[in-house]
mmCIF file of C-alpha atoms in Angstrom:
data_model
loop_
_atom_site.group_PDB
_atom_site.id
_atom_site.type_symbol
_atom_site.label_atom_id
_atom_site.label_comp_id
_atom_site.label_asym_id
_atom_site.label_seq_id
_atom_site.Cartn_x
_atom_site.Cartn_y
_atom_site.Cartn_z
ATOM 1 C CA MET R 1 26.150 -102.022 -52.757
ATOM 2 C CA SER R 2 26.762 -104.949 -50.363
ATOM 3 C CA GLY R 3 24.935 -102.995 -47.667
ATOM 4 C CA LEU R 4 21.966 -102.728 -49.896
ATOM 5 C CA PHE R 5 21.815 -106.435 -50.571
ATOM 6 C CA LYS R 6 22.047 -107.235 -46.928
ATOM 7 C CA HIS R 7 19.235 -104.801 -46.248
ATOM 8 C CA ASP R 8 17.062 -106.332 -48.866
ATOM 9 C CA PHE R 9 17.634 -109.896 -47.494
ATOM 10 C CA CYS R 10 16.637 -108.788 -44.033
ATOM 11 C CA GLY R 11 13.511 -107.081 -45.355
ATOM 12 C CA GLN R 12 12.453 -110.148 -47.238
ATOM 13 C CA LEU R 13 13.177 -112.323 -44.260
ATOM 14 C CA ARG R 14 11.026 -110.283 -42.020
ATOM 15 C CA GLY R 15 8.276 -110.338 -44.538
ATOM 16 C CA SER R 16 8.358 -114.078 -45.223
ATOM 17 C CA LEU R 17 9.140 -115.640 -41.895
ATOM 18 C CA GLY R 18 7.780 -119.112 -41.805
ATOM 19 C CA ARG R 19 6.206 -119.291 -45.163
ATOM 20 C CA PRO R 20 8.952 -120.584 -47.474
ATOM 21 C CA ARG R 21 9.973 -123.205 -44.965
ATOM 22 C CA ALA R 22 6.407 -124.455 -44.501
ATOM 23 C CA SER R 23 5.536 -124.378 -48.107
ATOM 24 C CA CYS R 24 8.627 -126.238 -49.289
ATOM 25 C CA VAL R 25 8.077 -129.007 -46.707
ATOM 26 C CA LEU R 26 4.472 -129.232 -47.850
ATOM 27 C CA ALA R 27 5.607 -129.341 -51.453
ATOM 28 C CA LEU R 28 8.035 -132.211 -50.610
ATOM 29 C CA ALA R 29 5.264 -134.032 -48.892
ATOM 30 C CA ALA R 30 2.890 -133.596 -51.702
ATOM 31 C CA GLY R 31 5.521 -134.618 -54.271
ATOM 32 C CA CYS R 32 6.348 -137.879 -52.301
ATOM 33 C CA PHE R 33 2.708 -138.701 -51.959
ATOM 34 C CA ALA R 34 2.076 -138.251 -55.689
ATOM 35 C CA LEU R 35 5.116 -140.457 -56.588
ATOM 36 C CA ALA R 36 3.942 -143.131 -54.308
ATOM 37 C CA VAL R 37 0.593 -143.130 -55.913
ATOM 38 C CA ILE R 38 2.051 -143.373 -59.341
ATOM 39 C CA TYR R 39 4.380 -146.110 -58.271
ATOM 40 C CA ALA R 40 1.488 -148.154 -56.913
ATOM 41 C CA PHE R 41 -1.052 -147.698 -59.578
ATOM 42 C CA PRO R 42 -0.239 -148.381 -63.257
ATOM 43 C CA PRO R 43 -1.888 -145.678 -65.450
ATOM 44 C CA GLU R 44 -3.196 -148.047 -68.042
ATOM 45 C CA VAL R 45 -5.502 -150.040 -65.849
ATOM 46 C CA THR R 46 -6.422 -147.607 -63.120
ATOM 47 C CA ARG R 47 -9.741 -146.034 -64.052
ATOM 48 C CA TRP R 48 -9.756 -143.009 -61.831
ATOM 49 C CA TYR R 49 -6.452 -141.526 -63.291
ATOM 50 C CA PRO R 50 -7.348 -138.376 -65.276
ATOM 51 C CA LYS R 51 -6.711 -138.666 -68.978
ATOM 52 C CA CYS R 52 -5.267 -135.886 -71.026
ATOM 53 C CA PRO R 53 -8.173 -133.609 -72.001
ATOM 54 C CA PHE R 54 -6.278 -132.124 -74.895
ATOM 55 C CA HIS R 55 -5.804 -135.538 -76.382
ATOM 56 C CA TYR R 56 -9.420 -136.429 -75.591
ATOM 57 C CA LEU R 57 -10.738 -133.290 -77.325
ATOM 58 C CA THR R 58 -8.411 -133.068 -80.351
ATOM 59 C CA GLY R 59 -6.776 -136.391 -80.689
ATOM 60 C CA LEU R 60 -3.344 -134.719 -80.689
ATOM 61 C CA ASN R 61 -0.591 -135.359 -78.223
ATOM 62 C CA CYS R 62 0.340 -132.399 -76.088
ATOM 63 C CA PRO R 63 3.843 -132.312 -74.577
ATOM 64 C CA GLY R 64 2.455 -133.823 -71.456
ATOM 65 C CA CYS R 65 0.949 -136.975 -72.985
ATOM 66 C CA GLY R 66 2.362 -140.102 -71.543
ATOM 67 C CA SER R 67 3.962 -138.315 -68.567
ATOM 68 C CA LEU R 68 2.126 -140.464 -66.002
ATOM 69 C CA ARG R 69 3.043 -143.627 -67.757
ATOM 70 C CA ALA R 70 6.701 -142.465 -68.114
ATOM 71 C CA LEU R 71 6.732 -141.622 -64.436
ATOM 72 C CA HIS R 72 5.324 -144.960 -63.570
ATOM 73 C CA ALA R 73 7.969 -146.712 -65.713
ATOM 74 C CA LEU R 74 10.719 -144.622 -64.115
ATOM 75 C CA THR R 75 9.602 -145.423 -60.529
ATOM 76 C CA HIS R 76 9.893 -149.014 -61.485
ATOM 77 C CA GLY R 77 13.339 -148.472 -63.027
ATOM 78 C CA ARG R 78 12.303 -148.920 -66.733
ATOM 79 C CA VAL R 79 14.027 -145.988 -68.348
ATOM 80 C CA VAL R 80 13.777 -147.139 -71.987
ATOM 81 C CA GLU R 81 9.952 -147.599 -71.575
ATOM 82 C CA ALA R 82 9.771 -144.137 -70.040
ATOM 83 C CA LEU R 83 11.618 -142.690 -73.028
ATOM 84 C CA GLY R 84 9.150 -144.271 -75.252
ATOM 85 C CA CYS R 85 6.230 -142.658 -73.380
ATOM 86 C CA ASN R 86 7.490 -139.161 -72.945
ATOM 87 C CA PRO R 87 11.137 -138.460 -73.796
ATOM 88 C CA PHE R 88 10.740 -134.745 -72.902
ATOM 89 C CA LEU R 89 9.970 -135.661 -69.338
ATOM 90 C CA VAL R 90 12.991 -137.982 -69.088
ATOM 91 C CA VAL R 91 15.276 -135.351 -70.534
ATOM 92 C CA CYS R 92 13.922 -132.556 -68.259
ATOM 93 C CA LEU R 93 13.963 -134.694 -65.094
ATOM 94 C CA PRO R 94 17.544 -133.979 -64.004
ATOM 95 C CA LEU R 95 16.793 -130.251 -64.453
ATOM 96 C CA VAL R 96 13.515 -130.348 -62.572
ATOM 97 C CA ALA R 97 15.124 -132.454 -59.819
ATOM 98 C CA ALA R 98 18.073 -129.992 -59.427
ATOM 99 C CA GLY R 99 15.726 -127.087 -59.416
ATOM 100 C CA ALA R 100 13.438 -128.690 -56.790
ATOM 101 C CA VAL R 101 16.456 -129.697 -54.583
ATOM 102 C CA VAL R 102 17.808 -126.119 -54.677
ATOM 103 C CA ARG R 103 14.380 -124.684 -53.838
ATOM 104 C CA PHE R 104 13.838 -127.091 -50.961
ATOM 105 C CA LEU R 105 17.167 -126.810 -49.388
ATOM 106 C CA SER R 106 17.268 -123.024 -49.594
ATOM 107 C CA GLY R 107 13.743 -122.781 -48.316
ATOM 108 C CA LEU R 108 14.588 -125.071 -45.338
ATOM 109 C CA VAL R 109 18.002 -123.734 -44.476
ATOM 110 C CA ARG R 110 17.819 -120.110 -45.346
ATOM 111 C CA ASN R 111 13.986 -119.588 -45.069
ATOM 112 C CA ARG R 112 13.998 -118.106 -48.577
ATOM 113 C CA SER R 113 13.313 -120.058 -51.847
ATOM 114 C CA VAL R 114 16.133 -119.646 -54.273
ATOM 115 C CA GLU R 115 15.410 -120.310 -57.901
ATOM 116 C CA LEU R 116 17.910 -122.282 -59.974
ATOM 117 C CA ARG R 117 18.685 -120.160 -62.892
ATOM 118 C CA LEU R 118 19.383 -121.802 -66.199
ATOM 119 C CA PRO R 119 21.875 -120.270 -68.647
ATOM 120 C CA GLU R 120 20.184 -118.347 -71.354
ATOM 121 C CA LYS R 121 21.052 -120.833 -74.106
ATOM 122 C CA LEU R 122 19.544 -123.631 -72.201
ATOM 123 C CA SER R 123 16.350 -121.731 -71.609
ATOM 124 C CA LEU R 124 16.059 -120.932 -75.278
ATOM 125 C CA GLY R 125 16.872 -124.648 -76.084
ATOM 126 C CA LEU R 126 14.046 -125.647 -73.804
ATOM 127 C CA VAL R 127 11.563 -123.329 -75.478
ATOM 128 C CA VAL R 128 12.477 -124.508 -78.979
ATOM 129 C CA GLY R 129 12.692 -128.107 -77.784
ATOM 130 C CA VAL R 130 9.124 -128.114 -76.305
ATOM 131 C CA ILE R 131 7.668 -126.611 -79.413
ATOM 132 C CA VAL R 132 9.451 -128.913 -81.787
ATOM 133 C CA PHE R 133 8.525 -131.868 -79.527
ATOM 134 C CA PHE R 134 4.871 -130.789 -79.514
ATOM 135 C CA VAL R 135 4.846 -130.721 -83.350
ATOM 136 C CA ALA R 136 7.023 -133.654 -83.993
ATOM 137 C CA ARG R 137 5.206 -136.169 -81.843
ATOM 138 C CA ASN R 138 1.945 -135.567 -83.745
ATOM 139 C CA VAL R 139 3.454 -136.376 -87.149
ATOM 140 C CA PRO R 140 2.088 -139.754 -88.201
ATOM 141 C CA ALA R 141 5.203 -140.796 -89.882
ATOM 142 C CA TYR R 142 7.573 -143.566 -88.521
ATOM 143 C CA PRO R 143 10.446 -142.065 -86.626
ATOM 144 C CA PHE R 144 8.130 -139.422 -84.991
ATOM 145 C CA THR R 145 5.666 -141.908 -83.708
ATOM 146 C CA LEU R 146 8.316 -143.062 -81.305
ATOM 147 C CA LEU R 147 7.861 -139.798 -79.479
ATOM 148 C CA SER R 148 4.429 -140.710 -78.312
ATOM 149 C CA PRO R 149 3.161 -143.568 -76.221
ATOM 150 C CA MET H 1 -2.344 -86.971 -40.645
ATOM 151 C CA ARG H 2 -2.220 -83.608 -38.757
ATOM 152 C CA CYS H 3 0.610 -81.346 -38.188
ATOM 153 C CA PRO H 4 1.190 -81.130 -34.488
ATOM 154 C CA TYR H 5 2.027 -77.406 -34.827
ATOM 155 C CA CYS H 6 -0.932 -75.971 -36.665
ATOM 156 C CA ARG H 7 -3.223 -78.972 -36.290
ATOM 157 C CA ASP H 8 -4.106 -78.831 -40.002
ATOM 158 C CA GLU H 9 -4.060 -81.829 -42.359
ATOM 159 C CA ILE H 10 -0.672 -82.411 -44.014
ATOM 160 C CA LYS H 11 -1.094 -83.128 -47.710
ATOM 161 C CA ALA H 12 1.038 -85.884 -49.175
ATOM 162 C CA GLY H 13 4.236 -84.510 -50.347
ATOM 163 C CA ALA H 14 4.122 -81.518 -48.169
ATOM 164 C CA GLN H 15 5.270 -83.299 -45.087
ATOM 165 C CA TYR H 16 8.533 -82.856 -43.349
ATOM 166 C CA ALA H 17 9.406 -85.574 -40.926
ATOM 167 C CA CYS H 18 11.467 -84.802 -37.787
ATOM 168 C CA PRO H 19 14.763 -86.603 -38.121
ATOM 169 C CA ALA H 20 14.732 -87.530 -34.489
ATOM 170 C CA CYS H 21 11.232 -88.701 -33.760
ATOM 171 C CA GLN H 22 9.865 -88.884 -37.311
ATOM 172 C CA THR H 23 6.734 -86.900 -36.473
ATOM 173 C CA PRO H 24 5.423 -85.345 -39.644
ATOM 174 C CA HIS H 25 5.122 -81.583 -39.782
ATOM 175 C CA HIS H 26 4.413 -78.897 -42.336
ATOM 176 C CA ARG H 27 7.668 -77.538 -43.464
ATOM 177 C CA GLU H 28 6.540 -73.980 -42.788
ATOM 178 C CA CYS H 29 5.414 -75.032 -39.371
ATOM 179 C CA TRP H 30 8.842 -76.663 -38.674
ATOM 180 C CA ASP H 31 10.505 -73.407 -39.779
ATOM 181 C CA GLN H 32 8.217 -71.259 -37.706
ATOM 182 C CA ASN H 33 8.670 -73.387 -34.635
ATOM 183 C CA GLY H 34 12.358 -73.558 -35.215
ATOM 184 C CA GLY H 35 12.315 -77.289 -34.849
ATOM 185 C CA CYS H 36 10.207 -80.183 -33.725
ATOM 186 C CA THR H 37 6.908 -79.528 -31.946
ATOM 187 C CA VAL H 38 6.993 -82.762 -29.936
ATOM 188 C CA TRP H 39 7.777 -82.063 -26.277
ATOM 189 C CA GLY H 40 11.117 -83.423 -25.240
ATOM 190 C CA CYS H 41 12.289 -84.307 -28.762
ATOM 191 C CA ALA H 42 15.984 -83.736 -29.381
ATOM 192 C CA GLN H 43 15.078 -81.648 -32.399
ATOM 193 C CA ALA H 44 12.746 -79.416 -30.476
ATOM 194 C CA PRO H 45 13.995 -75.847 -30.079
ATOM 195 C CA GLY H 46 14.956 -74.443 -26.605
ATOM 196 C CA ASP H 47 13.743 -71.119 -25.324
ATOM 197 C CA GLY H 48 14.603 -68.182 -27.395
ATOM 198 C CA GLU H 49 15.377 -69.940 -30.625
ATOM 199 C CA LYS H 50 11.826 -69.878 -32.009
ATOM 200 C CA ILE H 51 10.785 -67.349 -34.560
ATOM 201 C CA THR H 52 7.870 -65.228 -33.178
ATOM 202 C CA ILE H 53 4.822 -65.236 -35.400
ATOM 203 C CA GLY H 54 2.892 -62.177 -34.208
ATOM 204 C CA ALA H 55 -0.824 -61.939 -34.684
ATOM 205 C CA GLU H 56 -1.572 -65.681 -35.118
ATOM 206 C CA GLY H 57 -0.522 -66.376 -31.607
ATOM 207 C CA HIS H 58 0.070 -70.141 -31.608
ATOM 208 C CA ALA H 59 1.123 -71.261 -28.231
ATOM 209 C CA ALA H 60 4.378 -72.698 -29.325
ATOM 210 C CA GLY H 61 6.096 -71.667 -26.122
ATOM 211 C CA GLU H 62 5.172 -74.924 -24.383
ATOM 212 C CA ALA H 63 7.624 -76.958 -26.242
ATOM 213 C CA GLY H 64 10.690 -75.336 -24.722
ATOM 214 C CA LEU H 65 9.297 -74.320 -21.265
ATOM 215 C CA ALA H 66 9.965 -77.153 -18.892
ATOM 216 C CA ARG H 67 13.333 -78.226 -20.365
ATOM 217 C CA SER H 68 16.381 -77.187 -18.497
ATOM 218 C CA GLY H 69 20.083 -77.471 -19.023
ATOM 219 C CA SER H 70 20.832 -79.341 -22.265
ATOM 220 C CA ALA H 71 20.958 -77.248 -25.382
ATOM 221 C CA PRO H 72 19.315 -78.988 -28.246
ATOM 222 C CA PRO H 73 21.191 -79.366 -31.485
ATOM 223 C CA PRO H 74 20.395 -76.495 -33.869
ATOM 224 C CA PRO H 75 18.065 -77.292 -36.749
ATOM 225 C CA PRO H 76 19.448 -76.700 -40.150
ATOM 226 C CA PRO H 77 19.182 -73.137 -41.418
ATOM 227 C CA PRO H 78 16.034 -72.539 -43.479
ATOM 228 C CA GLY H 79 18.094 -71.866 -46.587
ATOM 229 C CA ALA H 80 19.419 -75.469 -46.501
ATOM 230 C CA ARG H 81 16.008 -76.791 -47.599
ATOM 231 C CA THR H 82 16.643 -76.281 -51.357
ATOM 232 C CA GLY H 83 17.963 -78.751 -53.876
ATOM 233 C CA ALA H 84 17.252 -82.352 -54.683
ATOM 234 C CA GLN H 85 15.042 -84.073 -52.081
ATOM 235 C CA TYR H 86 16.567 -87.192 -50.685
ATOM 236 C CA HIS H 87 14.286 -89.777 -49.130
ATOM 237 C CA ILE H 88 15.855 -91.869 -46.318
ATOM 238 C CA ASP H 89 15.026 -95.431 -45.563
ATOM 239 C CA ARG H 90 16.031 -97.174 -42.317
ATOM 240 C CA SER H 91 14.899 -100.866 -42.250
ATOM 241 C CA GLY H 92 11.537 -99.877 -43.755
ATOM 242 C CA ASN H 93 10.985 -96.584 -41.956
ATOM 243 C CA ARG H 94 10.853 -93.678 -44.321
ATOM 244 C CA MET H 95 12.279 -90.312 -43.220
ATOM 245 C CA GLY H 96 12.607 -87.022 -44.832
ATOM 246 C CA PRO H 97 12.782 -86.023 -47.651
ATOM 247 C CA TYR H 98 15.728 -83.736 -46.898
ATOM 248 C CA SER H 99 17.979 -81.727 -49.104
ATOM 249 C CA LEU H 100 21.545 -82.907 -49.328
ATOM 250 C CA GLU H 101 22.554 -80.069 -46.965
ATOM 251 C CA GLU H 102 20.001 -81.141 -44.336
ATOM 252 C CA ALA H 103 20.924 -84.797 -44.664
ATOM 253 C CA ARG H 104 24.538 -83.900 -44.129
ATOM 254 C CA HIS H 105 23.646 -81.723 -41.224
ATOM 255 C CA PHE H 106 21.550 -84.599 -39.512
ATOM 256 C CA PHE H 107 24.254 -87.073 -40.369
ATOM 257 C CA ALA H 108 26.802 -85.025 -38.608
ATOM 258 C CA GLN H 109 24.543 -84.841 -35.531
ATOM 259 C CA GLY H 110 24.244 -88.558 -35.590
ATOM 260 C CA LEU H 111 20.431 -88.565 -36.332
ATOM 261 C CA LEU H 112 21.035 -90.234 -39.671
ATOM 262 C CA LEU H 113 23.176 -93.291 -39.588
ATOM 263 C CA PRO H 114 25.752 -94.596 -42.076
ATOM 264 C CA SER H 115 23.614 -97.659 -42.612
ATOM 265 C CA ASP H 116 20.599 -95.590 -43.657
ATOM 266 C CA LEU H 117 19.750 -95.679 -47.345
ATOM 267 C CA ALA H 118 19.074 -92.544 -49.462
ATOM 268 C CA TRP H 119 17.380 -92.151 -52.696
ATOM 269 C CA THR H 120 16.502 -89.154 -54.904
ATOM 270 C CA GLU H 121 14.789 -88.956 -58.244
ATOM 271 C CA GLY H 122 17.138 -90.007 -60.937
ATOM 272 C CA MET H 123 18.916 -92.673 -58.861
ATOM 273 C CA THR H 124 18.623 -96.233 -60.082
ATOM 274 C CA ASP H 125 18.751 -97.764 -56.670
ATOM 275 C CA TRP H 126 18.963 -96.870 -52.954
ATOM 276 C CA LEU H 127 22.500 -96.184 -51.822
ATOM 277 C CA PRO H 128 24.075 -96.035 -48.410
ATOM 278 C CA LEU H 129 23.807 -92.503 -47.031
ATOM 279 C CA THR H 130 27.609 -92.280 -46.831
ATOM 280 C CA GLU H 131 28.002 -92.779 -50.511
ATOM 281 C CA VAL H 132 25.367 -90.272 -51.333
ATOM 282 C CA LEU H 133 26.769 -87.595 -49.128
ATOM 283 C CA SER H 134 30.271 -88.098 -50.415
ATOM 284 C CA SER H 135 29.645 -88.326 -54.111
ATOM 285 C CA GLY H 136 26.053 -87.022 -54.734
ATOM 286 C CA ARG H 137 26.482 -88.843 -58.080
ATOM 287 C CA ARG H 138 23.391 -89.406 -60.266
ATOM 288 C CA VAL H 139 22.852 -92.398 -62.444
ATOM 289 C CA PRO H 140 20.593 -92.670 -65.513
ATOM 290 C CA PRO H 141 16.934 -92.866 -64.429
ATOM 291 C CA LEU H 142 15.080 -96.039 -63.992
ATOM 292 C CA LEU H 143 12.203 -97.019 -61.714
ATOM 293 C CA PRO H 144 13.296 -96.760 -58.092
ATOM 294 C CA PRO H 145 13.048 -100.066 -56.183
ATOM 295 C CA ALA H 146 11.443 -99.999 -52.730
ATOM 296 C CA PRO H 147 13.493 -102.045 -50.185
ATOM 297 C CA SER H 148 10.945 -101.568 -47.495
ATOM 298 C CA GLN H 149 8.163 -103.458 -49.326
ATOM 299 C CA VAL H 150 7.317 -106.699 -47.711
ATOM 300 C CA VAL H 151 8.055 -109.677 -49.880
ATOM 301 C CA ALA H 152 6.590 -113.175 -49.535
ATOM 302 C CA GLY H 153 9.768 -115.254 -49.923
ATOM 303 C CA PRO H 154 10.845 -115.344 -53.553
ATOM 304 C CA VAL H 155 13.053 -112.612 -54.993
ATOM 305 C CA GLY H 156 11.344 -110.327 -57.339
ATOM 306 C CA ILE H 157 8.162 -109.076 -55.739
ATOM 307 C CA ALA H 158 10.084 -106.056 -54.481
ATOM 308 C CA GLY H 159 11.100 -103.527 -57.073
ATOM 309 C CA VAL H 160 13.151 -104.923 -59.892
ATOM 310 C CA GLY H 161 16.525 -103.439 -60.646
ATOM 311 C CA PRO H 162 20.167 -104.316 -60.320
ATOM 312 C CA GLY H 163 20.661 -106.919 -57.532
ATOM 313 C CA ASN H 164 16.934 -107.929 -57.614
ATOM 314 C CA ARG H 165 16.095 -110.407 -60.387
ATOM 315 C CA PRO H 166 12.537 -111.372 -60.998
ATOM 316 C CA LYS H 167 11.532 -115.053 -60.673
ATOM 317 C CA THR H 168 11.543 -116.958 -63.900
ATOM 318 C CA TYR H 169 8.956 -119.510 -62.893
ATOM 319 C CA MET H 170 10.714 -122.003 -65.247
ATOM 320 C CA LEU H 171 10.453 -124.909 -62.882
ATOM 321 C CA GLU H 172 6.727 -124.299 -62.417
ATOM 322 C CA ALA H 173 6.244 -123.830 -66.149
ATOM 323 C CA ILE H 174 8.010 -127.181 -67.043
ATOM 324 C CA LEU H 175 5.968 -129.070 -64.386
ATOM 325 C CA VAL H 176 2.719 -127.591 -65.536
ATOM 326 C CA THR H 177 3.414 -128.382 -69.180
ATOM 327 C CA LEU H 178 4.202 -132.021 -68.369
ATOM 328 C CA PHE H 179 1.412 -132.677 -65.942
ATOM 329 C CA CYS H 180 -1.538 -130.424 -66.566
ATOM 330 C CA CYS H 181 -1.728 -131.768 -70.043
ATOM 331 C CA LEU H 182 -2.841 -128.611 -71.674
ATOM 332 C CA PRO H 183 -0.874 -126.353 -74.031
ATOM 333 C CA PHE H 184 -1.083 -123.427 -71.521
ATOM 334 C CA GLY H 185 2.286 -124.464 -70.071
ATOM 335 C CA ILE H 186 4.050 -123.663 -73.342
ATOM 336 C CA PRO H 187 3.615 -119.816 -73.154
ATOM 337 C CA ALA H 188 4.626 -120.146 -69.475
ATOM 338 C CA ILE H 189 7.918 -121.722 -70.568
ATOM 339 C CA VAL H 190 8.386 -119.100 -73.338
ATOM 340 C CA PHE H 191 8.016 -116.189 -70.858
ATOM 341 C CA ALA H 192 10.043 -117.913 -68.240
ATOM 342 C CA SER H 193 12.955 -118.096 -70.603
ATOM 343 C CA GLN H 194 12.587 -114.400 -71.527
ATOM 344 C CA VAL H 195 13.001 -113.231 -67.941
ATOM 345 C CA ASP H 196 16.747 -113.843 -67.607
ATOM 346 C CA SER H 197 17.634 -112.912 -71.249
ATOM 347 C CA LYS H 198 15.791 -109.538 -70.805
ATOM 348 C CA TYR H 199 17.345 -109.021 -67.412
ATOM 349 C CA ASN H 200 20.839 -109.623 -68.612
ATOM 350 C CA ALA H 201 20.241 -107.178 -71.514
ATOM 351 C CA GLY H 202 19.392 -104.507 -68.946
ATOM 352 C CA ASP H 203 15.612 -104.458 -69.814
ATOM 353 C CA TYR H 204 14.540 -104.597 -66.052
ATOM 354 C CA GLN H 205 10.935 -103.686 -66.760
ATOM 355 C CA GLY H 206 10.645 -106.246 -69.585
ATOM 356 C CA ALA H 207 12.120 -108.880 -67.358
ATOM 357 C CA GLN H 208 9.584 -108.173 -64.683
ATOM 358 C CA ASN H 209 6.764 -108.226 -67.247
ATOM 359 C CA ALA H 210 7.902 -111.592 -68.647
ATOM 360 C CA SER H 211 8.062 -112.915 -65.065
ATOM 361 C CA ASN H 212 4.480 -111.802 -64.445
ATOM 362 C CA SER H 213 3.319 -113.337 -67.657
ATOM 363 C CA ALA H 214 5.075 -116.517 -66.873
ATOM 364 C CA LYS H 215 3.354 -116.570 -63.501
ATOM 365 C CA THR H 216 -0.045 -115.826 -65.016
ATOM 366 C CA TRP H 217 0.166 -118.684 -67.627
ATOM 367 C CA TYR H 218 1.459 -121.014 -64.847
ATOM 368 C CA HIS H 219 -1.467 -120.091 -62.763
ATOM 369 C CA VAL H 220 -4.005 -120.483 -65.688
ATOM 370 C CA SER H 221 -2.544 -123.970 -66.454
ATOM 371 C CA LEU H 222 -2.703 -124.976 -62.803
ATOM 372 C CA ILE H 223 -6.294 -123.828 -62.300
ATOM 373 C CA VAL H 224 -7.723 -125.166 -65.598
ATOM 374 C CA GLY H 225 -5.799 -128.468 -65.100
ATOM 375 C CA PHE H 226 -7.206 -128.795 -61.571
ATOM 376 C CA ILE H 227 -10.674 -128.139 -62.758
ATOM 377 C CA VAL H 228 -10.362 -130.717 -65.534
ATOM 378 C CA ILE H 229 -9.042 -133.367 -63.057
ATOM 379 C CA VAL H 230 -11.837 -132.827 -60.632
ATOM 380 C CA ILE H 231 -14.450 -133.010 -63.462
ATOM 381 C CA TRP H 232 -12.771 -136.187 -64.774
ATOM 382 C CA ILE H 233 -12.678 -137.795 -61.380
ATOM 383 C CA ILE H 234 -16.403 -137.004 -60.781
ATOM 384 C CA ALA H 235 -17.291 -138.306 -64.199
ATOM 385 C CA ALA H 236 -15.366 -141.469 -63.676
ATOM 386 C CA ALA H 237 -16.872 -141.982 -60.295
ATOM 387 C CA ALA H 238 -20.388 -141.362 -61.655
ATOM 388 C CA GLY H 239 -19.982 -143.512 -64.641
ATOM 389 C CA SER H 240 -18.709 -146.514 -62.844
#
């Protein structure tokens, strides 16, 4: 079967020449630009930052609420504050960073974006975690209010 | 496309491609001609090897006339056409289909290469020709992948099967849940987690479906989030 895998790779390479490399460099540039903006402008006082539409419409906290504030705190090194704004983001950050690095390097070096595959248990944990997080942070009782900004 | 022998249209599925020059023929025309109609092709018959047709009078004699000296390799006997039809793929070029007998015959002549891939109905995946010729083993039927399809970078747009996992889109799903601030990212994460678990359980079609669903929800999240951001920025600019 090794011959088949080699054949597949070459076929993909021919079909995608140039695109993964260009798109991963573009993604890196966009990511850096976004981080720079978040570092420079604090979300609380900057008026043109988009606010969460879900929160605006329903008053509830979606799993993404506080992510901008959390990122801003992280870029300034304040991890505890970031945890207070959006703990899900802080917990997922190493995973996201690892996945992004793998994609970027494979796209650059091998001209083919490789996905970092999580073990099944971790994926399942992520699904359960995000749903539990979504529900828990909307509970108005004490310990759960820590999950929201 | 037209058969170069009788000039009629070749219906899909009725074509027989010359193993040397890949020109499609009708199988019956190939048999009548005794080989390839293309002038100078290695599979074209020499003088005297053609089967005469009688009243129809196709001028098939031109094919062998001007060639001198070298004897072309004999085409496989007509009886060898029967049996399972094997498609051949060489770096995206499709050849055949040929029966196992014919494929063996062409392989012996060097027209088919050991690196060529073969597939017949019932096989899970393309296999190197040498494996197919030696074992002729069949595996439980699943959808055949198509290694000659052009893929745009990520694994998984080509046919899914062993050795070809669909993309999970997990990274995209997480990012979109965190930043597009809408609950549409959650179904994306759910489907993304299903891709690998289904794939490992052998449910290749289910894994591909989960991958497609994850991609769809990720796109929905992205597009709606983008629209909302644009509306917000416009509203903020207008209100100030």
